[in-house]
Coordinates of C-alpha atoms in Angstrom, one line a residue:
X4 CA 0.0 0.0 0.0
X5 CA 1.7 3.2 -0.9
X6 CA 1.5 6.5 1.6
X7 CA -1.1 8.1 -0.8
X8 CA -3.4 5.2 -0.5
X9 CA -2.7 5.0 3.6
X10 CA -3.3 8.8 3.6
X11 CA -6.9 8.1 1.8
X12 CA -7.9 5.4 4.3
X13 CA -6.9 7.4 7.3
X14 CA -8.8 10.3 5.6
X15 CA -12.0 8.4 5.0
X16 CA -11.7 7.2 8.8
X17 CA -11.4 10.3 10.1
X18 CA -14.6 11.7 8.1
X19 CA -16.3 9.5 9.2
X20 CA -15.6 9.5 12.9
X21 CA -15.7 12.9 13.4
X22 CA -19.1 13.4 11.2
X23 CA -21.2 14.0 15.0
X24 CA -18.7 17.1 15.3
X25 CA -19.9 18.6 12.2
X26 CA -21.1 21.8 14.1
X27 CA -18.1 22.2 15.9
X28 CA -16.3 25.3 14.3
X29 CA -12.6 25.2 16.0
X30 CA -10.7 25.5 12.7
X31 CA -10.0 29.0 11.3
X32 CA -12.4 30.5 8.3
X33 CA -15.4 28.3 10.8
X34 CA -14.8 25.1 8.9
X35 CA -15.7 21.9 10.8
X36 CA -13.1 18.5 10.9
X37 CA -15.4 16.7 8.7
X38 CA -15.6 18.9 6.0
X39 CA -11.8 19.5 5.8
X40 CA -11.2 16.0 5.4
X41 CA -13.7 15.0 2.8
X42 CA -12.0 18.1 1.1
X43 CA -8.7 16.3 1.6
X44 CA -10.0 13.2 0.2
X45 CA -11.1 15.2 -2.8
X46 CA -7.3 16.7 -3.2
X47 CA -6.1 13.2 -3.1
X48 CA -8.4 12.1 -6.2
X49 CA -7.1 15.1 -7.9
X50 CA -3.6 14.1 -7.1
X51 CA -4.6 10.9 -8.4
X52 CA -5.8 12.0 -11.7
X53 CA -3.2 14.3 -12.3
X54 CA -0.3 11.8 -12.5
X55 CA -2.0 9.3 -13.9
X56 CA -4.5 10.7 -16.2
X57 CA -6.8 8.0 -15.1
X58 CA -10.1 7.8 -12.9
X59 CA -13.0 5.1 -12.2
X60 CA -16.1 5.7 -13.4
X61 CA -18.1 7.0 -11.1
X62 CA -20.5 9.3 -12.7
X63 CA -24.6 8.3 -12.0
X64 CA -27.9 9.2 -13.3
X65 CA -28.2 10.8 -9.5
X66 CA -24.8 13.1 -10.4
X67 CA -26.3 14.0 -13.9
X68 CA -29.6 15.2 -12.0
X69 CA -27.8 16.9 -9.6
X70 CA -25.4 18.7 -12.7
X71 CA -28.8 19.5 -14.2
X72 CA -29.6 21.4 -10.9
X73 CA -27.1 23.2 -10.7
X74 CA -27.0 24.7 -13.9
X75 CA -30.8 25.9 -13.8
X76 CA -29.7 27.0 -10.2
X77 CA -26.8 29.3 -12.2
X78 CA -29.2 30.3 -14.7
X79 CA -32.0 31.2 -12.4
X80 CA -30.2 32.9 -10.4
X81 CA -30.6 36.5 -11.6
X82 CA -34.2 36.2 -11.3
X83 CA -34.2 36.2 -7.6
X84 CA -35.4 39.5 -5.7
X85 CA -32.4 38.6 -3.0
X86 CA -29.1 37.5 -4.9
X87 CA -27.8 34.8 -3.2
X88 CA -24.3 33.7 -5.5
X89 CA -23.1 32.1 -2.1
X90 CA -25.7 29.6 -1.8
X91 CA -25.2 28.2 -5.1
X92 CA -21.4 28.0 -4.6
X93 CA -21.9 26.1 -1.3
X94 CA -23.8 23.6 -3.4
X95 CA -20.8 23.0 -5.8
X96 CA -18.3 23.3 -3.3
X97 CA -20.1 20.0 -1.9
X98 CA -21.1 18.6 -5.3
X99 CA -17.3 18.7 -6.3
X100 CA -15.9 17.4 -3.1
X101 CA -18.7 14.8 -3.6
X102 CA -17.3 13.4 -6.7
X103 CA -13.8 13.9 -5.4
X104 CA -14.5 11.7 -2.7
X105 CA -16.5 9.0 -4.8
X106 CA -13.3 8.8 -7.0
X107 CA -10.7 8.4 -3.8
X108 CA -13.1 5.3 -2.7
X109 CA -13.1 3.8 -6.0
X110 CA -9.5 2.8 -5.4
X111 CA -10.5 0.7 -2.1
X112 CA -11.9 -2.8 -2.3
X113 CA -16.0 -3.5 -1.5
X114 CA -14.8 -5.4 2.3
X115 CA -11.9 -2.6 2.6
X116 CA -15.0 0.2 2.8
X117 CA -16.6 -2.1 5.2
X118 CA -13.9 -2.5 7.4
X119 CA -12.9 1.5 7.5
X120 CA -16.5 2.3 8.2
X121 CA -16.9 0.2 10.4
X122 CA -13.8 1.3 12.2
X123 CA -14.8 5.3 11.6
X124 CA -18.3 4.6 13.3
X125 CA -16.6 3.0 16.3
X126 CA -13.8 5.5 17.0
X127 CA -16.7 8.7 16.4
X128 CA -18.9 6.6 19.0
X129 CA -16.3 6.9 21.5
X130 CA -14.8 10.1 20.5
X131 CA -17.8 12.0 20.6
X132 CA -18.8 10.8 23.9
X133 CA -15.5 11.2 25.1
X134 CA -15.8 14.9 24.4
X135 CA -18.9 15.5 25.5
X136 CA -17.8 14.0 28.8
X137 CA -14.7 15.9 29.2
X138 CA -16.6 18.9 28.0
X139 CA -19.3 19.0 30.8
X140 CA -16.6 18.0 33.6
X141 CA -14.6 21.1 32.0
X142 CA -17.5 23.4 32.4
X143 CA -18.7 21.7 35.9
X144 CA -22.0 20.9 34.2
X145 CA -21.9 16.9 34.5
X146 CA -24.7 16.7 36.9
X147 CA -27.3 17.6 33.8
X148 CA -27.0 14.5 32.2
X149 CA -29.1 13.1 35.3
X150 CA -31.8 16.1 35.1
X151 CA -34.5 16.0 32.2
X152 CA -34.3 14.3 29.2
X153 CA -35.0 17.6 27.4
X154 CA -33.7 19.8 24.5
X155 CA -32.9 22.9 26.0
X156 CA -32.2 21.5 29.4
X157 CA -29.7 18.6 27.9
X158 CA -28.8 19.0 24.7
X159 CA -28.1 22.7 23.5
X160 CA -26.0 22.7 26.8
X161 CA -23.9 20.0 26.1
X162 CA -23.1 21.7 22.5
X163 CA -22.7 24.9 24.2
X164 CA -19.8 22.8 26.5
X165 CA -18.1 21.4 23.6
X166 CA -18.2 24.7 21.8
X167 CA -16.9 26.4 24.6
X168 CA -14.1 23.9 25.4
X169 CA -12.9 22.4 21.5
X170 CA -14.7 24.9 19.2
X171 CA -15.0 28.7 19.0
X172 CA -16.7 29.4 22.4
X173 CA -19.4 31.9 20.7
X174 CA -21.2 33.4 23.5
X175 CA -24.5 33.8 21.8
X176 CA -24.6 29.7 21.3
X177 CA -28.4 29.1 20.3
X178 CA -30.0 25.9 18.9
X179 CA -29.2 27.0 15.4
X180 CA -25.7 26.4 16.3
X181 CA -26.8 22.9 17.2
X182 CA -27.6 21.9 13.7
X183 CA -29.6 19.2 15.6
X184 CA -30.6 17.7 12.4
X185 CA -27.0 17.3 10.4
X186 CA -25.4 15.9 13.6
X187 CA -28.6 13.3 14.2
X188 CA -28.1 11.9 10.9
X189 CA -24.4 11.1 12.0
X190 CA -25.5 9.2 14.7
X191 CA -28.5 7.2 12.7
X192 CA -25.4 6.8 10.0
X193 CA -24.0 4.9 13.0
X194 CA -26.7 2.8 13.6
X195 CA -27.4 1.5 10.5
X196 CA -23.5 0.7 10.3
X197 CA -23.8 -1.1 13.2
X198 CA -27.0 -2.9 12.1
X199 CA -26.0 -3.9 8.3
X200 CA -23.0 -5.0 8.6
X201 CA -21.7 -5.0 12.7
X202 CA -18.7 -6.4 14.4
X203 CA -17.3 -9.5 15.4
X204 CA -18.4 -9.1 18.7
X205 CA -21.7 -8.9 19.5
X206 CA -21.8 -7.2 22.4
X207 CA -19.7 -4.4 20.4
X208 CA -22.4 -4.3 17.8
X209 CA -25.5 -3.9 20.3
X210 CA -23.1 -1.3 22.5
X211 CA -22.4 1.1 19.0
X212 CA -25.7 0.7 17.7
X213 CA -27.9 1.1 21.1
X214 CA -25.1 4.5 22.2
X215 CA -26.3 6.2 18.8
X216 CA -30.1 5.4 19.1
X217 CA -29.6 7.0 22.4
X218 CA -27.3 10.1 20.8
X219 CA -29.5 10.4 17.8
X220 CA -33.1 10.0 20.4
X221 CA -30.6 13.2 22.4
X222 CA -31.2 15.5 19.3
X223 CA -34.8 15.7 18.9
X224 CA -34.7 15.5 15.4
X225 CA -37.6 13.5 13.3
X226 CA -35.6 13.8 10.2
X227 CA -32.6 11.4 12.3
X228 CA -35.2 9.3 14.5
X229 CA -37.1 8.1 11.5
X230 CA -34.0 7.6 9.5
X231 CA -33.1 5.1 12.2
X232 CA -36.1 3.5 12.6
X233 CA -36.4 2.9 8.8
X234 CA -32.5 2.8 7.5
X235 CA -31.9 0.1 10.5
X236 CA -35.5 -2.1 9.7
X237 CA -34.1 -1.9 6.1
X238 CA -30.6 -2.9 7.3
X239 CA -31.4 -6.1 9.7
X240 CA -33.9 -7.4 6.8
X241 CA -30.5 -8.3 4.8
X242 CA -29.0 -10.1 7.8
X243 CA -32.3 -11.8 8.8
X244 CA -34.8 -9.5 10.5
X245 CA -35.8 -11.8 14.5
X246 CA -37.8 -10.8 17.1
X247 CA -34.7 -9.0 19.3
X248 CA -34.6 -7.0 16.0
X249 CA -38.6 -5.6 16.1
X250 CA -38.2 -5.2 19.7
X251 CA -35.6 -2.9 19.6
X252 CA -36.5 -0.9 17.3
X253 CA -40.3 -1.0 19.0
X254 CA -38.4 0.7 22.2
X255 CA -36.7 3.5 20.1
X256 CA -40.2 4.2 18.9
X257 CA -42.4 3.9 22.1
X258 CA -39.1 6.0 24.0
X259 CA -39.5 8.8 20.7
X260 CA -43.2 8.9 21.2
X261 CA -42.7 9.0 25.1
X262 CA -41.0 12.6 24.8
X263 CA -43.8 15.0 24.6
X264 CA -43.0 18.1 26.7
X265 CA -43.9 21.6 26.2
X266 CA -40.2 22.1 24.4
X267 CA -40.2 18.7 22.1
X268 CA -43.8 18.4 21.8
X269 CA -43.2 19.1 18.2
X270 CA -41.4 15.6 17.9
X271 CA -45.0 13.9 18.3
X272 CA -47.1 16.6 16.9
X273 CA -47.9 16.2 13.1
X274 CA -51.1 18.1 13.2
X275 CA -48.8 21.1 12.1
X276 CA -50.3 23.0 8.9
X277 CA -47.3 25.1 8.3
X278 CA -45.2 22.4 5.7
X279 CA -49.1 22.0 3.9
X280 CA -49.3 25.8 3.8
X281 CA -45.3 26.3 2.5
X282 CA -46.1 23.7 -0.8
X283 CA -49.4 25.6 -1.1
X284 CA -47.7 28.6 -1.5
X285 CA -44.6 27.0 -3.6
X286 CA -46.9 25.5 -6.0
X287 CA -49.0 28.5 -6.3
X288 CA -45.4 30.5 -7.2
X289 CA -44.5 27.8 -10.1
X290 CA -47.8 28.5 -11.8
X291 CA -47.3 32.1 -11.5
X292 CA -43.9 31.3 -13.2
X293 CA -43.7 27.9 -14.3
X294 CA -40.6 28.3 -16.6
X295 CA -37.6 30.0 -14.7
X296 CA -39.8 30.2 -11.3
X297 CA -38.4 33.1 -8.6
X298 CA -34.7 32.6 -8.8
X299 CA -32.7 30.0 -6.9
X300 CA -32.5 31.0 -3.3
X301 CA -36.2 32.1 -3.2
X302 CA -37.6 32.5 -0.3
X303 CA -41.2 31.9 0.9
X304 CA -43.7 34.8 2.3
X305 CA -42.8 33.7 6.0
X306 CA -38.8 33.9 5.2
X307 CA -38.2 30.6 5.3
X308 CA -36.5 28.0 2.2
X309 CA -39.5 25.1 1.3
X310 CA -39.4 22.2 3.3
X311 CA -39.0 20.0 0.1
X312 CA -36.7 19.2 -2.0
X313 CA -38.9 19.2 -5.3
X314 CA -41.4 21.4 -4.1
X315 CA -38.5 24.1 -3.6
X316 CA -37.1 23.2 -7.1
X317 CA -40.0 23.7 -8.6
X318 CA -41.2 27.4 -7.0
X319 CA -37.3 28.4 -7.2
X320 CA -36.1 27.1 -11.2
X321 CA -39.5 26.5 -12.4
X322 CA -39.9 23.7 -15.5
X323 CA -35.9 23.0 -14.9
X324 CA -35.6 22.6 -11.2
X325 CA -38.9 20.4 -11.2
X326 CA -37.4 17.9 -13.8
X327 CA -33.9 18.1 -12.0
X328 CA -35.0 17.7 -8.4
X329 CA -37.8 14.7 -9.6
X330 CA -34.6 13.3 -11.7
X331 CA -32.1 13.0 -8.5
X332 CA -35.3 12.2 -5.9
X333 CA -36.3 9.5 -8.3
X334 CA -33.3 7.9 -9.2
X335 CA -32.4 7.9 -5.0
X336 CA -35.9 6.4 -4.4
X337 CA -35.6 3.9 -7.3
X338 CA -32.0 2.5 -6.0
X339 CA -33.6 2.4 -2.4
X340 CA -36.4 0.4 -3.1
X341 CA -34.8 -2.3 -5.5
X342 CA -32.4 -2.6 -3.0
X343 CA -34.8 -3.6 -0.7
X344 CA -35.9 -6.2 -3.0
X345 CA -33.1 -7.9 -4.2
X346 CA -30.8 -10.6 -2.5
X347 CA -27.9 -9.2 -4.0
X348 CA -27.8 -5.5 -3.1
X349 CA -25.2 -3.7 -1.2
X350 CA -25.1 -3.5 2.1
X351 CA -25.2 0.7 1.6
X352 CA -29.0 0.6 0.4
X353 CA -30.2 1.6 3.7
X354 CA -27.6 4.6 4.0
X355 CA -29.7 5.7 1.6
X356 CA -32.5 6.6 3.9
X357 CA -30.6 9.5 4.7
X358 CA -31.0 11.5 1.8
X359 CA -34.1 10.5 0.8
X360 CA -35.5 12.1 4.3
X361 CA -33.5 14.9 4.2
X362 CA -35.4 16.0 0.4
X363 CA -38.6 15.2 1.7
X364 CA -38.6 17.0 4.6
X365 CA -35.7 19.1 5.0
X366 CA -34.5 22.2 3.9
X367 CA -32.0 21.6 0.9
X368 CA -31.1 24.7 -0.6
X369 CA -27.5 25.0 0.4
X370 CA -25.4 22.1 -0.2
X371 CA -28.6 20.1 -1.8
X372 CA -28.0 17.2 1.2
X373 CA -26.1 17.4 4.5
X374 CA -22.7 16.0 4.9
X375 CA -23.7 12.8 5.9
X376 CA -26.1 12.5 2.7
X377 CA -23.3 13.4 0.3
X378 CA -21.4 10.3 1.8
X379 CA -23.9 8.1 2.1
X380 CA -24.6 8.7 -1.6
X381 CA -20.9 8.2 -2.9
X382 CA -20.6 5.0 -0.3
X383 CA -23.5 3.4 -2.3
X384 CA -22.7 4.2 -5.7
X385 CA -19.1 3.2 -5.2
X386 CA -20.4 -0.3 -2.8
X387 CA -23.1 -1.0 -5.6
X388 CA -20.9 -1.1 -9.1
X389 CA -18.1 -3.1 -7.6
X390 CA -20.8 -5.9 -6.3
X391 CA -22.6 -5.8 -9.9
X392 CA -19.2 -6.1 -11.1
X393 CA -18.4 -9.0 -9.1
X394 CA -21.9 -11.1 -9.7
X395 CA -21.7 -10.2 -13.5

């Protein structure tokens, strides 16, 4: 293995164990550890290419929907009452690294990915509660994680510790700072990890899986509860889905629906009109200008992105952004499901649960998918054609 390759794999380690400190801004310029080293892994590829004139293949209908996207985003973009350049060049920033990364893992063998994820989940399981511990005994604050099991009580204060001890310390840390919803889909990344393909020992397996149910329950997110719920049931169904299986995933459930106080009562509430009211209003604004829409970066009435992937495509790049966003949606949901039905499918498929919840339901304007989306994408792709490769 030459030092190129070892710095890769270390790279792709590292990513991926520090992907729960995504919100932690201790490097200059506010970039997080995560980010820098996907960057890195990007560099590599380039490094790659540039001596030997050579890449894998790595392209998908996903990355050609996504290149469509982009270019009605750049062409749109003018017709926006705010201009928003940043916002689009956030979205290839990620987009390139994306492919950067997907090429740097095409050098690695199908059970070397396994092994190095497997190790990355492991070593951010015990990092991140290793600095979460030190950060509360730091900041005298230890005796909260036996108070309420509540998100401005537990959480936001244990972020505010870290922040305070390994990141920049802001004083005005709010739960915006959080990103509650980026760092919960590290930990459900975890857990599916853990439940697809696990670890030798079983204790390990139930200790790295159960630790991240708990971290991922910690950040009152829906987007990362139901990704676990649904990206580990799709997992175990590969390795043969028993009755300890159901059951645990029953108790994440029954414990999710348990938390309903006044501050997370919107984790069980889905009476909510307001995401019915934001596509009313963004389907309303593509027939009023159905062919280059308001401009990418549009905003609704209430001053808020859509909720939706396609739905914001659509009100944002009009004709272009709807056939773009149903392209990369579609061919996500398409690879998802046969997956699901297949015996031979790769052991990634339920990574891409990830993704496919954060379009439906999150905010995806800048950067299209969080992190932890980007990578779960270029882990499938990369997983997916080496297996077809091998049973062809």
């Amino acid at each position: 293995m030459t030092r190129v390759q070892r710095a890769a794999e270390f790279c792709f380690i590292a990513l991926i164990a520090t992907l729960p400190l995504f919100s932690v801004r201790l490097l200059p310029g506010g970039l997080s550890l995560p980010f820098v080293f996907i960057i890195t892994l990007a560099l590599i590829a380039g490094l790659r290419f540039a001596t030997t004139f050579r890449t894998a293949a790595v392209f998908s209908v996903t990355d050609g929907g996504i290149c469509l996207y982009l270019l009605a985003a750049f062409i749109t973009l003018s017709s926006a009452a705010d201009l928003d350049v940043f916002a689009a060049l956030k979205s290839v920033a990620y987009f390139m690294a994306y492919l950067g990364m997907k090429m740097a893992l095409a050098d690695f063998s199908f059970e070397r990915i396994k092994d190095l994820t497997r190790l990355g989940a492991l070593v951010g399981t015990a990092l991140f509660g290793a600095i979460a511990l030190i950060a509360l005994q730091q900041s005298s604050h230890v005796g909260i994680l036996f108070g309420s099991f509540s998100y401005n009580s537990l959480t936001i204060r244990v972020f505010a510790d870290i922040d305070a001890v390994f990141g920049q310390g802001r004083e005005s840390f709010t739960s915006v700072d959080v990103m509650r919803n980026s760092v919960g889909e590290a930990f459900a990344f975890y857990v599916i990890v853990a439940m697809a393909i696990g670890y030798r020992s079983r204790v390990l397996t139930i200790g790295v899986a159960g630790a991240n149910a708990l971290f991922a329950l910690a950040m009152f997110s829906r987007r990362a509860l139901l990704a676990v719920c649904f990206g580990a049931l799709s997992g175990t169904t590969r390795r043969g889905l028993s009755l300890r299986h159901v059951a645990a995933l029953g108790a994440l459930i029954l414990a999710f629906f348990a938390m309903d106080s006044s501050d997370e009562a919107r984790l069980t509430d889905f009476t909510d009109q307001a995401r019915t009211e934001q596509y009313t209003e963004a389907l309303e604004r593509f027939v009023d200008s159905p062919v280059l829409g308001d401009g990418y970066g549009a905003k609704l009435s209430s001053d808020q992105y859509v909720h939706n992937f396609v739905f914001a495509g659509m009100m944002m790049m009009g004709i272009l952004g709807l056939i773009s966003t149903m392209v990369v949606f579609g061919s996500i949901l398409h690879r998802f499901c046969l997956g699901l039905f297949t015996k031979q499918t790769a052991w990634t498929t339920p990574l891409l649960v990830i993704p496919l919840l954060g379009m439906a339901v999150g905010s995806t304007v800048e950067g299209i998918f969080t992190l932890t989306g980007w990578i779960a994408l270029a882990m499938h792709d990369i997983c997916r054609r080496e297996e077809v490769n091998e049973n062809v």
